[in-house]
Amino acid sequence: MSDAAGGSYTLVVALADDATVSAGALGEHRLSAGAYAYTGSALGAGGFSRVDRHRRTARGDNDTRHWHVDYLLGHPAARIDRVVRSVGVDVECAVAERLPAGPIDGFGASDCGCPSHLAGGDEAERGGDAGGALDALAERALAAHEAAVAETDDPDATVEVVAGSAE
């Protein structure tokens, strides 16, 4: 399927250093270095081109801060390690609910009833082996997408993992 098909996605984000992130109306929040996962939707006309916009923000090529995740990705210590996508279905909230509790209440969830769409790896996944933490959180995101898609009973929906940097 093409990127224009859209669906839901989870950005697996590596935060190399502790950071203070000012997330719009949510205010300033201190995040510890480690692995984070942000789940969003790309259901509009551009589909997954929204993920490309997130990649540009993480590279420093886009200074516009429109969504909460822009504030995290715009921090110099943040990079997108990989992206898990559910193509052709809206499973944003179902995926977010299956991931660990978020470090910032309301992050990315101002248009739904979820506590947060930003997940933080548990204590074993933060700090220490950065690559292992990212892998563990990415596996949790993949499992969350697969379970959410299975519940839709949509035979055309697929789940895939793509590179975090521009393809």
GROMACS .gro file of N, CA and C in nm:
model
  501
    1MET      N    1   0.085  -0.120   0.000
    1MET     CA    2   0.000   0.000   0.000
    1MET      C    3   0.088   0.124   0.000
    2SER      N    4   0.038   0.230  -0.052
    2SER     CA    5   0.114   0.355  -0.058
    2SER      C    6   0.101   0.430   0.074
    3ASP      N    7   0.189   0.527   0.093
    3ASP     CA    8   0.182   0.612   0.212
    3ASP      C    9   0.051   0.689   0.217
    4ALA      N   10  -0.009   0.715   0.101
    4ALA     CA   11  -0.134   0.791   0.096
    4ALA      C   12  -0.251   0.714   0.157
    5ALA      N   13  -0.237   0.580   0.171
    5ALA     CA   14  -0.345   0.499   0.228
    5ALA      C   15  -0.373   0.540   0.373
    6GLY      N   16  -0.271   0.579   0.444
    6GLY     CA   17  -0.288   0.622   0.581
    6GLY      C   18  -0.318   0.510   0.678
    7GLY      N   19  -0.342   0.549   0.802
    7GLY     CA   20  -0.368   0.455   0.909
    7GLY      C   21  -0.321   0.512   1.041
    8SER      N   22  -0.266   0.427   1.125
    8SER     CA   23  -0.215   0.468   1.256
    8SER      C   24  -0.067   0.434   1.264
    9TYR      N   25   0.006   0.505   1.346
    9TYR     CA   26   0.150   0.483   1.355
    9TYR      C   27   0.199   0.505   1.497
   10THR      N   28   0.312   0.443   1.527
   10THR     CA   29   0.384   0.469   1.652
   10THR      C   30   0.527   0.501   1.618
   11LEU      N   31   0.572   0.618   1.662
   11LEU     CA   32   0.711   0.658   1.648
   11LEU      C   33   0.787   0.607   1.769
   12VAL      N   34   0.890   0.528   1.749
   12VAL     CA   35   0.975   0.483   1.858
   12VAL      C   36   1.090   0.582   1.863
   13VAL      N   37   1.099   0.655   1.973
   13VAL     CA   38   1.189   0.770   1.983
   13VAL      C   39   1.299   0.743   2.087
   14ALA      N   40   1.421   0.770   2.047
   14ALA     CA   41   1.535   0.764   2.139
   14ALA      C   42   1.561   0.904   2.189
   15LEU      N   43   1.565   0.921   2.319
   15LEU     CA   44   1.603   1.048   2.380
   15LEU      C   45   1.739   1.027   2.443
   16ALA      N   46   1.843   1.083   2.381
   16ALA     CA   47   1.981   1.055   2.420
   16ALA      C   48   2.019   1.114   2.556
   17ASP      N   49   1.959   1.225   2.592
   17ASP     CA   50   1.990   1.293   2.718
   17ASP      C   51   1.861   1.334   2.787
   18ASP      N   52   1.868   1.357   2.918
   18ASP     CA   53   1.754   1.414   2.987
   18ASP      C   54   1.717   1.544   2.917
   19ALA      N   55   1.587   1.574   2.912
   19ALA     CA   56   1.543   1.693   2.841
   19ALA      C   57   1.421   1.754   2.907
   20THR      N   58   1.414   1.886   2.902
   20THR     CA   59   1.293   1.957   2.941
   20THR      C   60   1.222   1.993   2.812
   21VAL      N   61   1.097   1.947   2.801
   21VAL     CA   62   1.018   1.968   2.681
   21VAL      C   63   0.900   2.056   2.716
   22SER      N   64   0.885   2.164   2.645
   22SER     CA   65   0.770   2.252   2.661
   22SER      C   66   0.667   2.208   2.558
   23ALA      N   67   0.559   2.143   2.604
   23ALA     CA   68   0.462   2.083   2.513
   23ALA      C   69   0.336   2.167   2.502
   24GLY      N   70   0.350   2.286   2.447
   24GLY     CA   71   0.234   2.372   2.426
   24GLY      C   72   0.157   2.398   2.554
   25ALA      N   73   0.025   2.381   2.548
   25ALA     CA   74  -0.062   2.408   2.662
   25ALA      C   75  -0.037   2.312   2.778
   26LEU      N   76   0.032   2.200   2.754
   26LEU     CA   77   0.062   2.105   2.862
   26LEU      C   78   0.176   2.154   2.951
   27GLY      N   79   0.246   2.258   2.908
   27GLY     CA   80   0.353   2.315   2.988
   27GLY      C   81   0.485   2.240   2.974
   28GLU      N   82   0.579   2.274   3.062
   28GLU     CA   83   0.711   2.212   3.059
   28GLU      C   84   0.712   2.083   3.138
   29HIS      N   85   0.783   1.984   3.082
   29HIS     CA   86   0.796   1.853   3.147
   29HIS      C   87   0.938   1.803   3.131
   30ARG      N   88   0.990   1.744   3.235
   30ARG     CA   89   1.124   1.686   3.232
   30ARG      C   90   1.113   1.540   3.193
   31LEU      N   91   1.184   1.500   3.090
   31LEU     CA   92   1.188   1.361   3.047
   31LEU      C   93   1.328   1.307   3.067
   32SER      N   94   1.336   1.186   3.121
   32SER     CA   95   1.465   1.120   3.137
   32SER      C   96   1.510   1.063   3.004
   33ALA      N   97   1.640   1.054   2.986
   33ALA     CA   98   1.694   0.989   2.868
   33ALA      C   99   1.637   0.848   2.861
   34GLY      N  100   1.609   0.801   2.740
   34GLY     CA  101   1.556   0.665   2.726
   34GLY      C  102   1.471   0.649   2.603
   35ALA      N  103   1.385   0.548   2.606
   35ALA     CA  104   1.301   0.513   2.492
   35ALA      C  105   1.158   0.559   2.517
   36TYR      N  106   1.098   0.617   2.414
   36TYR     CA  107   0.960   0.664   2.420
   36TYR      C  108   0.888   0.621   2.293
   37ALA      N  109   0.756   0.612   2.302
   37ALA     CA  110   0.676   0.576   2.184
   37ALA      C  111   0.557   0.671   2.178
   38TYR      N  112   0.542   0.736   2.064
   38TYR     CA  113   0.429   0.826   2.042
   38TYR      C  114   0.338   0.764   1.937
   39THR      N  115   0.209   0.752   1.967
   39THR     CA  116   0.113   0.694   1.874
   39THR      C  117   0.021   0.801   1.821
   40GLY      N  118   0.006   0.802   1.689
   40GLY     CA  119  -0.079   0.902   1.624
   40GLY      C  120  -0.155   0.841   1.507
   41SER      N  121  -0.230   0.927   1.440
   41SER     CA  122  -0.305   0.881   1.324
   41SER      C  123  -0.265   0.964   1.201
   42ALA      N  124  -0.276   0.899   1.088
   42ALA     CA  125  -0.244   0.962   0.960
   42ALA      C  126  -0.356   0.925   0.864
   43LEU      N  127  -0.474   0.977   0.892
   43LEU     CA  128  -0.593   0.936   0.817
   43LEU      C  129  -0.638   1.038   0.715
   44GLY      N  130  -0.576   1.154   0.712
   44GLY     CA  131  -0.616   1.257   0.618
   44GLY      C  132  -0.570   1.228   0.477
   45ALA      N  133  -0.586   1.326   0.392
   45ALA     CA  134  -0.554   1.312   0.249
   45ALA      C  135  -0.408   1.274   0.226
   46GLY      N  136  -0.316   1.322   0.309
   46GLY     CA  137  -0.175   1.293   0.291
   46GLY      C  138  -0.130   1.160   0.346
   47GLY      N  139  -0.216   1.093   0.422
   47GLY     CA  140  -0.181   0.964   0.479
   47GLY      C  141  -0.054   0.971   0.562
   48PHE      N  142   0.036   0.877   0.537
   48PHE     CA  143   0.158   0.867   0.617
   48PHE      C  144   0.262   0.974   0.586
   49SER      N  145   0.229   1.070   0.501
   49SER     CA  146   0.321   1.182   0.480
   49SER      C  147   0.338   1.260   0.611
   50ARG      N  148   0.244   1.245   0.703
   50ARG     CA  149   0.259   1.308   0.835
   50ARG      C  150   0.386   1.256   0.904
   51VAL      N  151   0.417   1.129   0.886
   51VAL     CA  152   0.538   1.072   0.946
   51VAL      C  153   0.661   1.140   0.887
   52ASP      N  154   0.658   1.170   0.758
   52ASP     CA  155   0.770   1.242   0.697
   52ASP      C  156   0.787   1.380   0.761
   53ARG      N  157   0.676   1.445   0.793
   53ARG     CA  158   0.683   1.574   0.861
   53ARG      C  159   0.749   1.557   0.998
   54HIS      N  160   0.714   1.450   1.070
   54HIS     CA  161   0.777   1.423   1.200
   54HIS      C  162   0.927   1.399   1.182
   55ARG      N  163   0.964   1.329   1.077
   55ARG     CA  164   1.107   1.306   1.050
   55ARG      C  165   1.180   1.437   1.026
   56ARG      N  166   1.119   1.528   0.950
   56ARG     CA  167   1.181   1.659   0.925
   56ARG      C  168   1.198   1.738   1.055
   57THR      N  169   1.099   1.730   1.143
   57THR     CA  170   1.107   1.799   1.272
   57THR      C  171   1.222   1.742   1.354
   58ALA      N  172   1.234   1.609   1.357
   58ALA     CA  173   1.341   1.545   1.434
   58ALA      C  174   1.479   1.578   1.378
   59ARG      N  175   1.488   1.599   1.247
   59ARG     CA  176   1.617   1.636   1.184
   59ARG      C  177   1.649   1.783   1.202
   60GLY      N  178   1.553   1.863   1.249
   60GLY     CA  179   1.575   2.006   1.262
   60GLY      C  180   1.539   2.083   1.137
   61ASP      N  181   1.474   2.018   1.041
   61ASP     CA  182   1.438   2.083   0.915
   61ASP      C  183   1.299   2.147   0.918
   62ASN      N  184   1.229   2.136   1.029
   62ASN     CA  185   1.095   2.193   1.041
   62ASN      C  186   1.081   2.251   1.182
   63ASP      N  187   1.062   2.381   1.190
   63ASP     CA  188   1.054   2.447   1.320
   63ASP      C  189   0.911   2.471   1.368
   64THR      N  190   0.812   2.435   1.288
   64THR     CA  191   0.673   2.457   1.326
   64THR      C  192   0.632   2.356   1.432
   65ARG      N  193   0.572   2.405   1.540
   65ARG     CA  194   0.526   2.319   1.649
   65ARG      C  195   0.373   2.323   1.649
   66HIS      N  196   0.312   2.222   1.589
   66HIS     CA  197   0.167   2.216   1.578
   66HIS      C  198   0.109   2.113   1.675
   67TRP      N  199   0.170   1.995   1.681
   67TRP     CA  200   0.123   1.887   1.768
   67TRP      C  201   0.218   1.871   1.886
   68HIS      N  202   0.168   1.809   1.994
   68HIS     CA  203   0.252   1.788   2.112
   68HIS      C  204   0.382   1.718   2.077
   69VAL      N  205   0.377   1.618   1.990
   69VAL     CA  206   0.497   1.542   1.957
   69VAL      C  207   0.603   1.629   1.891
   70ASP      N  208   0.564   1.738   1.827
   70ASP     CA  209   0.661   1.828   1.766
   70ASP      C  210   0.758   1.885   1.870
   71TYR      N  211   0.709   1.907   1.990
   71TYR     CA  212   0.795   1.963   2.095
   71TYR      C  213   0.900   1.862   2.140
   72LEU      N  214   0.862   1.736   2.146
   72LEU     CA  215   0.959   1.631   2.180
   72LEU      C  216   1.057   1.611   2.064
   73LEU      N  217   1.005   1.595   1.944
   73LEU     CA  218   1.092   1.568   1.830
   73LEU      C  219   1.183   1.684   1.794
   74GLY      N  220   1.142   1.805   1.830
   74GLY     CA  221   1.223   1.923   1.803
   74GLY      C  222   1.340   1.940   1.898
   75HIS      N  223   1.344   1.859   2.003
   75HIS     CA  224   1.456   1.866   2.097
   75HIS      C  225   1.578   1.800   2.033
   76PRO      N  226   1.696   1.861   2.045
   76PRO     CA  227   1.816   1.806   1.978
   76PRO      C  228   1.854   1.665   2.025
   77ALA      N  229   1.811   1.623   2.143
   77ALA     CA  230   1.846   1.490   2.194
   77ALA      C  231   1.753   1.381   2.143
   78ALA      N  232   1.647   1.418   2.070
   78ALA     CA  233   1.548   1.320   2.023
   78ALA      C  234   1.575   1.278   1.879
   79ARG      N  235   1.553   1.150   1.853
   79ARG     CA  236   1.558   1.100   1.715
   79ARG      C  237   1.457   0.987   1.703
   80ILE      N  238   1.400   0.974   1.583
   80ILE     CA  239   1.306   0.865   1.556
   80ILE      C  240   1.387   0.743   1.516
   81ASP      N  241   1.378   0.638   1.595
   81ASP     CA  242   1.452   0.515   1.569
   81ASP      C  243   1.384   0.430   1.463
   82ARG      N  244   1.251   0.415   1.475
   82ARG     CA  245   1.173   0.339   1.377
   82ARG      C  246   1.027   0.374   1.394
   83VAL      N  247   0.948   0.332   1.297
   83VAL     CA  248   0.805   0.361   1.296
   83VAL      C  249   0.730   0.230   1.275
   84VAL      N  250   0.630   0.205   1.360
   84VAL     CA  251   0.541   0.091   1.342
   84VAL      C  252   0.411   0.147   1.287
   85ARG      N  253   0.364   0.089   1.174
   85ARG     CA  254   0.245   0.141   1.108
   85ARG      C  255   0.138   0.033   1.094
   86SER      N  256   0.015   0.072   1.121
   86SER     CA  257  -0.102  -0.009   1.087
   86SER      C  258  -0.165   0.059   0.967
   87VAL      N  259  -0.156  -0.005   0.854
   87VAL     CA  260  -0.197   0.056   0.728
   87VAL      C  261  -0.345   0.026   0.700
   88GLY      N  262  -0.420   0.133   0.674
   88GLY     CA  263  -0.558   0.120   0.632
   88GLY      C  264  -0.661   0.114   0.744
   89VAL      N  265  -0.617   0.129   0.869
   89VAL     CA  266  -0.712   0.124   0.981
   89VAL      C  267  -0.680   0.230   1.084
   90ASP      N  268  -0.783   0.271   1.157
   90ASP     CA  269  -0.767   0.365   1.267
   90ASP      C  270  -0.764   0.287   1.398
   91VAL      N  271  -0.645   0.261   1.447
   91VAL     CA  272  -0.628   0.188   1.574
   91VAL      C  273  -0.544   0.270   1.673
   92GLU      N  274  -0.541   0.401   1.651
   92GLU     CA  275  -0.457   0.490   1.732
   92GLU      C  276  -0.479   0.469   1.881
   93CYS      N  277  -0.601   0.484   1.928
   93CYS     CA  278  -0.629   0.473   2.072
   93CYS      C  279  -0.610   0.330   2.122
   94ALA      N  280  -0.649   0.232   2.042
   94ALA     CA  281  -0.633   0.091   2.082
   94ALA      C  282  -0.486   0.057   2.101
   95VAL      N  283  -0.398   0.113   2.018
   95VAL     CA  284  -0.254   0.090   2.034
   95VAL      C  285  -0.202   0.165   2.156
   96ALA      N  286  -0.238   0.293   2.170
   96ALA     CA  287  -0.189   0.373   2.283
   96ALA      C  288  -0.226   0.309   2.416
   97GLU      N  289  -0.344   0.252   2.424
   97GLU     CA  290  -0.390   0.189   2.549
   97GLU      C  291  -0.311   0.062   2.583
   98ARG      N  292  -0.248   0.001   2.485
   98ARG     CA  293  -0.172  -0.123   2.507
   98ARG      C  294  -0.025  -0.096   2.544
   99LEU      N  295   0.017   0.029   2.537
   99LEU     CA  296   0.156   0.063   2.567
   99LEU      C  297   0.169   0.112   2.711
  100PRO      N  298   0.292   0.117   2.764
  100PRO     CA  299   0.311   0.161   2.903
  100PRO      C  300   0.255   0.301   2.927
  101ALA      N  301   0.225   0.328   3.051
  101ALA     CA  302   0.171   0.459   3.090
  101ALA      C  303   0.264   0.571   3.045
  102GLY      N  304   0.203   0.680   3.005
  102GLY     CA  305   0.278   0.793   2.955
  102GLY      C  306   0.334   0.881   3.064
  103PRO      N  307   0.447   0.944   3.037
  103PRO     CA  308   0.509   1.033   3.134
  103PRO      C  309   0.444   1.171   3.139
  104ILE      N  310   0.358   1.204   3.040
  104ILE     CA  311   0.293   1.335   3.037
  104ILE      C  312   0.144   1.313   3.011
  105ASP      N  313   0.062   1.341   3.110
  105ASP     CA  314  -0.082   1.326   3.095
  105ASP      C  315  -0.134   1.415   2.982
  106GLY      N  316  -0.219   1.358   2.898
  106GLY     CA  317  -0.282   1.433   2.790
  106GLY      C  318  -0.198   1.451   2.665
  107PHE      N  319  -0.073   1.404   2.664
  107PHE     CA  320   0.017   1.424   2.552
  107PHE      C  321  -0.039   1.353   2.428
  108GLY      N  322  -0.069   1.429   2.324
  108GLY     CA  323  -0.120   1.373   2.200
  108GLY      C  324  -0.262   1.320   2.208
  109ALA      N  325  -0.329   1.346   2.319
  109ALA     CA  326  -0.462   1.288   2.341
  109ALA      C  327  -0.568   1.394   2.369
  110SER      N  328  -0.549   1.513   2.314
  110SER     CA  329  -0.644   1.620   2.341
  110SER      C  330  -0.776   1.601   2.268
  111ASP      N  331  -0.779   1.510   2.168
  111ASP     CA  332  -0.902   1.488   2.093
  111ASP      C  333  -0.967   1.353   2.121
  112CYS      N  334  -0.926   1.289   2.231
  112CYS     CA  335  -0.985   1.159   2.267
  112CYS      C  336  -0.986   1.145   2.419
  113GLY      N  337  -1.028   1.033   2.468
  113GLY     CA  338  -1.036   1.011   2.612
  113GLY      C  339  -0.918   0.936   2.670
  114CYS      N  340  -0.815   0.913   2.593
  114CYS     CA  341  -0.697   0.840   2.642
  114CYS      C  342  -0.618   0.925   2.742
  115PRO      N  343  -0.552   0.859   2.837
  115PRO     CA  344  -0.467   0.934   2.930
  115PRO      C  345  -0.349   1.002   2.861
  116SER      N  346  -0.290   0.935   2.761
  116SER     CA  347  -0.174   0.989   2.690
  116SER      C  348  -0.147   0.903   2.567
  117HIS      N  349  -0.089   0.965   2.465
  117HIS     CA  350  -0.045   0.888   2.349
  117HIS      C  351   0.107   0.883   2.344
  118LEU      N  352   0.172   0.928   2.451
  118LEU     CA  353   0.317   0.914   2.464
  118LEU      C  354   0.344   0.810   2.572
  119ALA      N  355   0.410   0.704   2.533
  119ALA     CA  356   0.445   0.598   2.627
  119ALA      C  357   0.593   0.608   2.659
  120GLY      N  358   0.625   0.575   2.782
  120GLY     CA  359   0.764   0.567   2.822
  120GLY      C  360   0.796   0.423   2.851
  121GLY      N  361   0.915   0.379   2.811
  121GLY     CA  362   0.955   0.244   2.845
  121GLY      C  363   0.958   0.232   2.996
  122ASP      N  364   0.932   0.111   3.046
  122ASP     CA  365   0.937   0.093   3.192
  122ASP      C  366   1.081   0.109   3.238
  123GLU      N  367   1.103   0.102   3.368
  123GLU     CA  368   1.236   0.130   3.423
  123GLU      C  369   1.345   0.042   3.360
  124ALA      N  370   1.312  -0.083   3.328
  124ALA     CA  371   1.411  -0.171   3.267
  124ALA      C  372   1.444  -0.126   3.125
  125GLU      N  373   1.350  -0.056   3.061
  125GLU     CA  374   1.372  -0.013   2.923
  125GLU      C  375   1.437   0.124   2.915
  126ARG      N  376   1.440   0.200   3.024
  126ARG     CA  377   1.502   0.333   3.022
  126ARG      C  378   1.643   0.323   3.078
  127GLY      N  379   1.729   0.402   3.023
  127GLY     CA  380   1.867   0.404   3.071
  127GLY      C  381   1.939   0.276   3.033
  128GLY      N  382   2.061   0.261   3.082
  128GLY     CA  383   2.137   0.140   3.056
  128GLY      C  384   2.164   0.121   2.909
  129ASP      N  385   2.126   0.008   2.856
  129ASP     CA  386   2.148  -0.027   2.716
  129ASP      C  387   2.044   0.042   2.629
  130ALA      N  388   2.082   0.154   2.569
  130ALA     CA  389   1.987   0.233   2.490
  130ALA      C  390   1.928   0.153   2.375
  131GLY      N  391   2.011   0.077   2.304
  131GLY     CA  392   1.961  -0.004   2.193
  131GLY      C  393   1.863  -0.109   2.240
  132GLY      N  394   1.891  -0.172   2.352
  132GLY     CA  395   1.800  -0.273   2.408
  132GLY      C  396   1.668  -0.213   2.450
  133ALA      N  397   1.672  -0.092   2.505
  133ALA     CA  398   1.550  -0.024   2.547
  133ALA      C  399   1.463   0.009   2.426
  134LEU      N  400   1.526   0.056   2.320
  134LEU     CA  401   1.452   0.087   2.198
  134LEU      C  402   1.391  -0.039   2.138
  135ASP      N  403   1.471  -0.146   2.133
  135ASP     CA  404   1.421  -0.272   2.078
  135ASP      C  405   1.302  -0.323   2.158
  136ALA      N  406   1.312  -0.318   2.291
  136ALA     CA  407   1.204  -0.368   2.377
  136ALA      C  408   1.076  -0.287   2.357
  137LEU      N  409   1.088  -0.154   2.351
  137LEU     CA  410   0.969  -0.071   2.333
  137LEU      C  411   0.912  -0.088   2.191
  138ALA      N  412   0.999  -0.103   2.093
  138ALA     CA  413   0.953  -0.126   1.955
  138ALA      C  414   0.877  -0.258   1.947
  139GLU      N  415   0.925  -0.361   2.015
  139GLU     CA  416   0.854  -0.490   2.015
  139GLU      C  417   0.717  -0.476   2.081
  140ARG      N  418   0.709  -0.398   2.186
  140ARG     CA  419   0.579  -0.375   2.252
  140ARG      C  420   0.485  -0.300   2.158
  141ALA      N  421   0.539  -0.203   2.086
  141ALA     CA  422   0.457  -0.127   1.990
  141ALA      C  423   0.408  -0.217   1.878
  142LEU      N  424   0.495  -0.302   1.826
  142LEU     CA  425   0.457  -0.394   1.720
  142LEU      C  426   0.347  -0.488   1.768
  143ALA      N  427   0.363  -0.543   1.887
  143ALA     CA  428   0.261  -0.633   1.943
  143ALA      C  429   0.129  -0.559   1.963
  144ALA      N  430   0.135  -0.433   2.007
  144ALA     CA  431   0.013  -0.353   2.028
  144ALA      C  432  -0.058  -0.329   1.895
  145HIS      N  433   0.016  -0.298   1.791
  145HIS     CA  434  -0.044  -0.277   1.659
  145HIS      C  435  -0.106  -0.407   1.607
  146GLU      N  436  -0.033  -0.518   1.620
  146GLU     CA  437  -0.085  -0.645   1.570
  146GLU      C  438  -0.214  -0.684   1.642
  147ALA      N  439  -0.218  -0.665   1.774
  147ALA     CA  440  -0.339  -0.699   1.851
  147ALA      C  441  -0.455  -0.608   1.814
  148ALA      N  442  -0.427  -0.479   1.799
  148ALA     CA  443  -0.534  -0.384   1.765
  148ALA      C  444  -0.589  -0.411   1.626
  149VAL      N  445  -0.503  -0.441   1.530
  149VAL     CA  446  -0.547  -0.471   1.394
  149VAL      C  447  -0.627  -0.601   1.392
  150ALA      N  448  -0.583  -0.700   1.468
  150ALA     CA  449  -0.656  -0.827   1.473
  150ALA      C  450  -0.799  -0.806   1.522
  151GLU      N  451  -0.818  -0.713   1.614
  151GLU     CA  452  -0.952  -0.686   1.666
  151GLU      C  453  -1.043  -0.620   1.564
  152THR      N  454  -0.986  -0.558   1.461
  152THR     CA  455  -1.069  -0.491   1.361
  152THR      C  456  -1.132  -0.590   1.263
  153ASP      N  457  -1.076  -0.707   1.251
  153ASP     CA  458  -1.123  -0.807   1.154
  153ASP      C  459  -1.120  -0.755   1.011
  154ASP      N  460  -1.033  -0.656   0.985
  154ASP     CA  461  -1.018  -0.602   0.849
  154ASP      C  462  -0.910  -0.685   0.778
  155PRO      N  463  -0.948  -0.766   0.680
  155PRO     CA  464  -0.850  -0.853   0.615
  155PRO      C  465  -0.747  -0.777   0.531
  156ASP      N  466  -0.774  -0.652   0.497
  156ASP     CA  467  -0.681  -0.574   0.416
  156ASP      C  468  -0.581  -0.494   0.498
  157ALA      N  469  -0.603  -0.482   0.628
  157ALA     CA  470  -0.513  -0.405   0.714
  157ALA      C  471  -0.382  -0.481   0.734
  158THR      N  472  -0.274  -0.407   0.735
  158THR     CA  473  -0.142  -0.467   0.756
  158THR      C  474  -0.065  -0.389   0.861
  159VAL      N  475   0.034  -0.453   0.919
  159VAL     CA  476   0.122  -0.389   1.016
  159VAL      C  477   0.264  -0.404   0.961
  160GLU      N  478   0.339  -0.294   0.969
  160GLU     CA  479   0.477  -0.297   0.919
  160GLU      C  480   0.565  -0.206   1.003
  161VAL      N  481   0.694  -0.236   1.000
  161VAL     CA  482   0.792  -0.152   1.069
  161VAL      C  483   0.879  -0.091   0.960
  162VAL      N  484   0.896   0.042   0.967
  162VAL     CA  485   0.977   0.113   0.869
  162VAL      C  486   1.085   0.193   0.941
  163ALA      N  487   1.183   0.237   0.865
  163ALA     CA  488   1.295   0.311   0.922
  163ALA      C  489   1.249   0.442   0.985
  164GLY      N  490   1.320   0.482   1.087
  164GLY     CA  491   1.289   0.609   1.152
  164GLY      C  492   1.338   0.727   1.072
  165SER      N  493   1.453   0.712   1.005
  165SER     CA  494   1.504   0.821   0.924
  165SER      C  495   1.433   0.819   0.790
  166ALA      N  496   1.448   0.926   0.716
  166ALA     CA  497   1.381   0.936   0.585
  166ALA      C  498   1.421   0.818   0.498
  167GLU      N  499   1.322   0.764   0.429
  167GLU     CA  500   1.347   0.648   0.344
  167GLU      C  501   1.394   0.689   0.206
   0.00000   0.00000   0.00000
